Amino acid sequence: MTYDAHSRPPKKTIGELLFIERIRTRASASFSSAVRLGIGDDCAILKPIPGHELLVTTDFSLEGRHFRRDWHSAASAGHRTIARGLSDLAAMGAKPLAAFLSLALPRSAARNTRWLDGFLDGLLSLANTHSVPLAGGDTSESPSDQILADIVLIGSAPAGRALRRSTARAGDLLYCTGSLGGAAAELAALAASPRRFRSADSSGDHPHLFPQPRLAAGAALLRRRLASSCIDLSDGLSTDLTHICKESKVAAEIDAVALPIHPLAQLLGPDHALHAALHGGEDYELLFTARPTAKLPRALGGVRITKIGRILTARKPRPQITLIDRQGHRSALAPHGWEYFT
Ligand SMILES: [Mg+2]
């Protein structure tokens, strides 16, 4: 089913209508007081919390770029699709209110509903964990052989209080939640042997296949006014710290010895482990700064907090980011962002 300049936009096929009904039945299990009206009318109706602002984030999950059907189970693809948006809300300290999913399935995947059901299993399971209703969306037949998903997350934060990446100041200390490099290490293992991961599910520690967005930690940072700036580690520490430095017009230093390396990354040996921690993407931990006088607990929202460096004045010829290695040598650290599968 296609359309061009000479034809009208296609009507929904019976298959697409069935999908919508299927998604609606599955989604109605979730509930939120912020959603007055969910799937079933022309629009959803949300009720903002008085004194709060709305936060909106949108993310593509494209087959071949963000997941592969021969590597990722449908549940992993669904989990990862919503995890990315939830992590963006976590980075700003927001409470998620509702999710909206647009999904295009190729005819081959549309013939049976097994992939869709697995995808919804993964997506709705993480949504339910964080009490986020799927309040709407759209389905269509994909014009290619690829599955295309797009998700919109709506969140809420007290007016003027959302955490930002532009508010770090020289003298602040630099922290991260959880551990780093695990997603890159698991992705490398997955690429080498996809069959080993067929039965992986969200109950195990699978930093690449089933990342856990740090919503409780982000909410605690906002509520307790602990963070001076915050971002989520989606592209890798070197790249995401560069975002903080650019937006805040500061420089930063990282202590290599302080970095909390994920056990899966430690298996790679020290050099590769450090590389995965600095440049591996998709850990979905939070990277944040705090005033030197702030009293940080050892854990927030059930996740460990580690001090990994400090914020400095941006001043030529000082590099934007300096890495201090085990021997105390300083070198400039260039951002090496996340590279996708293609
Ligand atoms: Mg982000």
Short mmCIF file of C-alpha atoms and ligand atoms in Angstrom, two decimals:
data_model
loop_
_atom_site.label_atom_id
_atom_site.label_comp_id
_atom_site.label_asym_id
_atom_site.label_seq_id
_atom_site.Cartn_x
_atom_site.Cartn_y
_atom_site.Cartn_z
CA MET A 1 0.00 0.00 0.00
CA THR A 2 1.59 3.25 -1.16
CA TYR A 3 0.45 6.64 -2.21
CA ASP A 4 1.88 9.40 -4.35
CA ALA A 5 0.95 12.91 -5.43
CA HIS A 6 -1.85 11.55 -7.64
CA SER A 7 -3.64 9.41 -5.13
CA ARG A 8 -5.29 10.00 -1.81
CA PRO A 9 -3.61 8.93 1.41
CA PRO A 10 -4.38 5.24 1.95
CA LYS A 11 -7.13 4.18 4.26
CA LYS A 12 -6.28 1.81 7.07
CA THR A 13 -6.26 -1.83 6.03
CA ILE A 14 -8.14 -4.44 8.01
CA GLY A 15 -4.77 -5.66 9.31
CA GLU A 16 -3.84 -2.21 10.56
CA LEU A 17 -7.19 -1.78 12.28
CA LEU A 18 -6.71 -5.15 13.96
CA PHE A 19 -3.27 -4.04 15.16
CA ILE A 20 -4.71 -0.88 16.65
CA GLU A 21 -7.36 -2.92 18.44
CA ARG A 22 -4.69 -5.32 19.65
CA ILE A 23 -2.53 -2.49 20.99
CA ARG A 24 -5.57 -0.84 22.55
CA THR A 25 -6.56 -4.01 24.41
CA ARG A 26 -3.03 -4.50 25.70
CA ALA A 27 -2.50 -0.83 26.59
CA SER A 28 -5.73 -0.39 28.52
CA ALA A 29 -4.24 -2.35 31.42
CA SER A 30 -2.12 0.65 32.31
CA PHE A 31 -3.58 3.65 34.05
CA SER A 32 -2.54 7.13 35.06
CA SER A 33 -4.48 9.93 36.69
CA ALA A 34 -2.85 12.30 34.16
CA VAL A 35 -4.53 10.57 31.20
CA ARG A 36 -8.21 11.59 31.08
CA LEU A 37 -8.75 9.80 27.77
CA GLY A 38 -6.40 7.27 26.17
CA ILE A 39 -6.59 5.25 22.93
CA GLY A 40 -9.96 5.30 21.17
CA ASP A 41 -10.77 8.87 20.17
CA ASP A 42 -9.12 11.29 17.74
CA CYS A 43 -6.81 12.57 20.47
CA ALA A 44 -5.77 11.57 23.94
CA ILE A 45 -6.64 14.03 26.70
CA LEU A 46 -4.01 14.70 29.34
CA LYS A 47 -4.54 16.57 32.56
CA PRO A 48 -1.42 18.52 33.53
CA ILE A 49 -0.47 18.60 37.21
CA PRO A 50 -1.10 22.13 38.59
CA GLY A 51 2.16 24.09 38.93
CA HIS A 52 4.03 21.70 36.64
CA GLU A 53 5.43 22.04 33.14
CA LEU A 54 5.14 19.39 30.42
CA LEU A 55 8.28 17.81 28.94
CA VAL A 56 8.20 16.09 25.57
CA THR A 57 10.76 13.81 23.94
CA THR A 58 10.59 11.76 20.76
CA ASP A 59 12.79 8.87 19.57
CA PHE A 60 13.01 6.75 16.46
CA SER A 61 13.70 3.02 16.77
CA LEU A 62 14.52 1.87 13.26
CA GLU A 63 15.33 -1.68 12.27
CA GLY A 64 18.92 -1.91 11.03
CA ARG A 65 19.89 1.26 12.85
CA HIS A 66 18.69 0.84 16.44
CA PHE A 67 17.92 -2.88 16.47
CA ARG A 68 18.24 -5.96 14.28
CA ARG A 69 15.66 -8.71 14.16
CA ASP A 70 18.44 -11.33 13.98
CA TRP A 71 20.09 -9.93 17.15
CA HIS A 72 17.29 -8.45 19.24
CA SER A 73 14.19 -10.28 20.37
CA ALA A 74 10.93 -8.44 19.76
CA ALA A 75 10.72 -7.87 23.54
CA SER A 76 14.19 -6.29 23.58
CA ALA A 77 13.27 -4.02 20.64
CA GLY A 78 10.09 -2.93 22.45
CA HIS A 79 11.89 -2.38 25.76
CA ARG A 80 14.66 -0.35 24.11
CA THR A 81 12.15 1.77 22.16
CA ILE A 82 10.54 3.13 25.32
CA ALA A 83 13.70 3.03 27.47
CA ARG A 84 15.34 5.76 25.38
CA GLY A 85 12.48 8.21 25.90
CA LEU A 86 12.11 7.36 29.59
CA SER A 87 15.85 7.97 30.04
CA ASP A 88 15.49 11.45 28.51
CA LEU A 89 12.73 12.22 31.04
CA ALA A 90 14.94 10.82 33.83
CA ALA A 91 17.76 13.15 32.72
CA MET A 92 15.53 16.15 33.39
CA GLY A 93 14.12 14.79 36.65
CA ALA A 94 10.65 14.46 35.11
CA LYS A 95 7.84 12.10 36.03
CA PRO A 96 6.55 10.27 32.94
CA LEU A 97 2.83 10.83 32.25
CA ALA A 98 2.09 9.07 28.96
CA ALA A 99 3.63 7.40 25.92
CA PHE A 100 2.52 7.51 22.26
CA LEU A 101 3.73 4.91 19.79
CA SER A 102 3.79 5.04 16.00
CA LEU A 103 4.66 1.74 14.39
CA ALA A 104 5.13 0.70 10.75
CA LEU A 105 5.37 -3.05 10.14
CA PRO A 106 6.39 -4.59 6.81
CA ARG A 107 3.85 -6.99 5.31
CA SER A 108 6.05 -9.96 6.26
CA ALA A 109 5.95 -9.04 9.95
CA ALA A 110 2.31 -8.05 9.77
CA ARG A 111 1.13 -11.48 8.60
CA ASN A 112 1.37 -12.95 12.04
CA THR A 113 1.15 -11.01 15.25
CA ARG A 114 3.99 -12.80 17.04
CA TRP A 115 6.55 -10.02 16.55
CA LEU A 116 4.03 -7.30 17.48
CA ASP A 117 2.99 -9.19 20.61
CA GLY A 118 6.63 -9.65 21.68
CA PHE A 119 7.37 -5.98 20.97
CA LEU A 120 4.37 -4.90 23.06
CA ASP A 121 5.40 -7.33 25.83
CA GLY A 122 8.79 -5.60 26.09
CA LEU A 123 7.46 -2.06 25.72
CA LEU A 124 4.47 -2.38 28.05
CA SER A 125 6.41 -4.28 30.68
CA LEU A 126 8.85 -1.38 31.12
CA ALA A 127 5.98 1.13 30.81
CA ASN A 128 4.08 -0.66 33.58
CA THR A 129 7.19 -0.76 35.80
CA HIS A 130 7.18 3.03 35.69
CA SER A 131 3.35 3.42 35.61
CA VAL A 132 3.35 5.05 32.16
CA PRO A 133 0.21 4.42 30.11
CA LEU A 134 0.42 3.97 26.34
CA ALA A 135 -2.17 6.61 25.55
CA GLY A 136 -2.18 6.65 21.76
CA GLY A 137 -0.30 6.25 18.53
CA ASP A 138 -0.63 5.08 14.97
CA THR A 139 0.10 1.99 12.91
CA SER A 140 0.79 1.62 9.22
CA GLU A 141 2.21 -0.85 6.78
CA SER A 142 5.92 -0.10 6.30
CA PRO A 143 6.84 0.92 2.74
CA SER A 144 10.04 -1.16 3.07
CA ASP A 145 11.09 -4.46 4.65
CA GLN A 146 12.08 -2.61 7.80
CA ILE A 147 10.16 -2.13 11.02
CA LEU A 148 9.94 1.56 11.94
CA ALA A 149 8.89 2.71 15.38
CA ASP A 150 8.67 6.19 16.82
CA ILE A 151 7.78 6.92 20.40
CA VAL A 152 6.77 10.14 22.12
CA LEU A 153 7.04 10.44 25.89
CA ILE A 154 5.28 13.18 27.84
CA GLY A 155 6.58 14.00 31.31
CA SER A 156 5.95 16.49 34.05
CA ALA A 157 8.17 18.55 36.35
CA PRO A 158 7.53 21.40 38.80
CA ALA A 159 7.64 24.70 36.87
CA GLY A 160 11.20 25.97 36.43
CA ARG A 161 12.76 22.97 38.17
CA ALA A 162 13.52 20.51 35.34
CA LEU A 163 17.20 19.52 35.33
CA ARG A 164 19.18 20.85 32.37
CA ARG A 165 22.53 20.31 30.71
CA SER A 166 23.27 24.04 30.48
CA THR A 167 23.58 24.88 34.18
CA ALA A 168 26.90 23.33 35.32
CA ARG A 169 29.39 25.77 36.90
CA ALA A 170 33.17 25.71 37.33
CA GLY A 171 33.95 24.14 40.71
CA ASP A 172 31.05 21.66 40.53
CA LEU A 173 31.83 17.96 40.96
CA LEU A 174 30.91 15.39 38.31
CA TYR A 175 28.96 12.21 39.12
CA CYS A 176 27.33 9.28 37.36
CA THR A 177 24.79 6.66 38.40
CA GLY A 178 25.33 2.90 38.10
CA SER A 179 28.20 1.61 35.99
CA LEU A 180 29.55 2.35 32.53
CA GLY A 181 30.55 0.38 29.44
CA GLY A 182 28.16 -2.52 30.04
CA ALA A 183 25.94 -1.81 27.03
CA ALA A 184 28.91 -1.62 24.63
CA ALA A 185 30.36 -4.83 26.09
CA GLU A 186 27.07 -6.69 25.79
CA LEU A 187 26.56 -5.39 22.24
CA ALA A 188 30.01 -6.74 21.26
CA ALA A 189 29.12 -10.14 22.76
CA LEU A 190 25.74 -10.05 21.02
CA ALA A 191 27.34 -9.31 17.63
CA ALA A 192 29.75 -12.22 18.10
CA SER A 193 27.10 -14.71 19.15
CA PRO A 194 23.46 -13.61 18.84
CA ARG A 195 22.12 -17.09 19.67
CA ARG A 196 23.56 -16.90 23.18
CA PHE A 197 21.15 -14.04 23.95
CA ARG A 198 17.92 -15.46 22.47
CA SER A 199 16.39 -16.16 25.86
CA ALA A 200 17.66 -12.99 27.59
CA ASP A 201 14.89 -11.07 29.33
CA SER A 202 14.46 -7.99 31.46
CA SER A 203 14.82 -9.95 34.71
CA GLY A 204 18.60 -10.27 34.20
CA ASP A 205 21.29 -7.57 34.03
CA HIS A 206 21.34 -6.89 30.28
CA PRO A 207 22.61 -3.32 29.85
CA HIS A 208 22.30 -3.36 26.06
CA LEU A 209 19.23 -5.54 25.51
CA PHE A 210 17.19 -4.31 28.48
CA PRO A 211 18.64 -1.00 29.78
CA GLN A 212 17.00 0.44 32.90
CA PRO A 213 16.20 4.18 32.70
CA ARG A 214 17.10 5.94 35.97
CA LEU A 215 13.79 7.67 36.62
CA ALA A 216 13.90 7.33 40.42
CA ALA A 217 17.45 8.74 40.58
CA GLY A 218 16.53 11.66 38.29
CA ALA A 219 13.40 12.42 40.31
CA ALA A 220 15.41 12.33 43.56
CA LEU A 221 18.05 14.70 42.13
CA LEU A 222 15.30 17.18 41.26
CA ARG A 223 13.26 16.76 44.45
CA ARG A 224 16.27 17.07 46.75
CA ARG A 225 17.84 19.87 44.68
CA LEU A 226 21.11 17.95 44.50
CA ALA A 227 22.11 18.39 40.85
CA SER A 228 23.34 21.59 39.20
CA SER A 229 23.03 19.97 35.74
CA CYS A 230 22.14 16.57 34.31
CA ILE A 231 22.10 14.55 31.06
CA ASP A 232 21.53 10.88 30.32
CA LEU A 233 24.36 8.76 28.92
CA SER A 234 22.87 7.76 25.60
CA ASP A 235 25.78 8.55 23.28
CA GLY A 236 28.66 7.76 25.65
CA LEU A 237 30.41 9.66 28.46
CA SER A 238 32.85 11.56 26.18
CA THR A 239 30.04 12.79 23.92
CA ASP A 240 27.41 13.50 26.59
CA LEU A 241 29.91 15.31 28.83
CA THR A 242 30.81 17.42 25.78
CA HIS A 243 27.12 18.38 25.57
CA ILE A 244 27.19 19.57 29.20
CA CYS A 245 30.45 21.49 28.60
CA LYS A 246 29.18 23.15 25.42
CA GLU A 247 25.77 24.09 26.80
CA SER A 248 27.18 25.23 30.16
CA LYS A 249 30.28 26.89 28.59
CA VAL A 250 32.63 25.06 30.94
CA ALA A 251 35.42 22.44 30.74
CA ALA A 252 35.66 19.15 32.64
CA GLU A 253 38.15 16.63 34.02
CA ILE A 254 37.53 12.88 34.38
CA ASP A 255 39.50 10.62 36.76
CA ALA A 256 39.94 7.31 34.88
CA VAL A 257 40.54 5.38 38.14
CA ALA A 258 37.22 6.56 39.56
CA LEU A 259 35.07 5.32 36.66
CA PRO A 260 32.63 2.59 37.77
CA ILE A 261 33.20 -0.04 35.08
CA HIS A 262 30.40 -2.55 34.46
CA PRO A 263 31.44 -6.20 35.14
CA LEU A 264 30.75 -7.12 31.49
CA ALA A 265 33.16 -4.40 30.35
CA GLN A 266 35.79 -5.50 32.88
CA LEU A 267 35.93 -8.84 31.05
CA LEU A 268 37.32 -6.99 28.01
CA GLY A 269 40.62 -6.10 29.74
CA PRO A 270 41.62 -2.68 31.11
CA ASP A 271 42.13 -0.77 27.83
CA HIS A 272 38.95 -1.94 26.14
CA ALA A 273 37.02 -1.56 29.40
CA LEU A 274 38.12 2.09 29.70
CA HIS A 275 37.23 2.69 26.05
CA ALA A 276 33.77 1.17 26.57
CA ALA A 277 33.21 3.30 29.69
CA LEU A 278 34.34 6.52 27.98
CA HIS A 279 32.87 6.07 24.52
CA GLY A 280 30.42 3.15 24.57
CA GLY A 281 26.89 4.43 24.11
CA GLU A 282 23.50 3.46 25.48
CA ASP A 283 24.33 2.88 29.13
CA TYR A 284 21.35 5.13 29.97
CA GLU A 285 22.90 6.09 33.29
CA LEU A 286 22.66 9.71 34.45
CA LEU A 287 25.67 12.05 34.28
CA PHE A 288 25.23 15.02 36.57
CA THR A 289 27.05 17.81 38.36
CA ALA A 290 26.59 19.06 41.91
CA ARG A 291 27.95 22.01 43.87
CA PRO A 292 31.03 21.02 45.91
CA THR A 293 29.06 21.72 49.10
CA ALA A 294 26.19 19.35 48.15
CA LYS A 295 25.95 16.23 50.30
CA LEU A 296 25.46 13.37 47.87
CA PRO A 297 24.21 10.04 49.23
CA ARG A 298 25.96 6.81 48.17
CA ALA A 299 22.88 5.75 46.22
CA LEU A 300 19.82 7.45 44.74
CA GLY A 301 16.65 5.66 43.66
CA GLY A 302 18.37 2.35 44.42
CA VAL A 303 21.35 3.09 42.15
CA ARG A 304 24.93 3.72 43.22
CA ILE A 305 26.37 7.22 42.74
CA THR A 306 30.06 7.69 41.88
CA LYS A 307 32.12 10.88 41.75
CA ILE A 308 34.11 10.71 38.50
CA GLY A 309 35.55 14.21 38.00
CA ARG A 310 35.01 17.93 38.20
CA ILE A 311 33.94 20.99 36.22
CA LEU A 312 36.52 23.65 35.35
CA THR A 313 36.48 27.09 33.76
CA ALA A 314 36.66 26.91 29.96
CA ARG A 315 39.94 28.61 29.13
CA LYS A 316 42.24 28.25 26.09
CA PRO A 317 44.40 26.18 25.66
CA ARG A 318 42.67 23.90 28.17
CA PRO A 319 40.86 21.07 26.34
CA GLN A 320 37.08 20.86 26.78
CA ILE A 321 37.54 17.47 28.48
CA THR A 322 40.73 16.26 30.16
CA LEU A 323 41.26 12.60 31.11
CA ILE A 324 43.53 11.91 34.09
CA ASP A 325 44.89 8.37 33.71
CA ARG A 326 46.03 5.90 36.38
CA GLN A 327 49.51 7.42 36.44
CA GLY A 328 48.14 10.94 36.87
CA HIS A 329 48.94 11.98 33.29
CA ARG A 330 46.53 14.44 31.73
CA SER A 331 45.42 14.23 28.11
CA ALA A 332 42.68 15.78 26.01
CA LEU A 333 39.66 13.52 25.55
CA ALA A 334 37.84 13.92 22.23
CA PRO A 335 34.20 12.90 21.97
CA HIS A 336 33.80 9.53 20.28
CA GLY A 337 30.11 9.06 20.02
CA TRP A 338 28.00 6.01 19.68
CA GLU A 339 28.12 4.30 16.32
CA TYR A 340 25.07 2.36 15.27
CA PHE A 341 24.92 -0.95 13.43
CA THR A 342 25.11 0.44 9.92
MG MG B 1 19.15 12.34 26.26
#
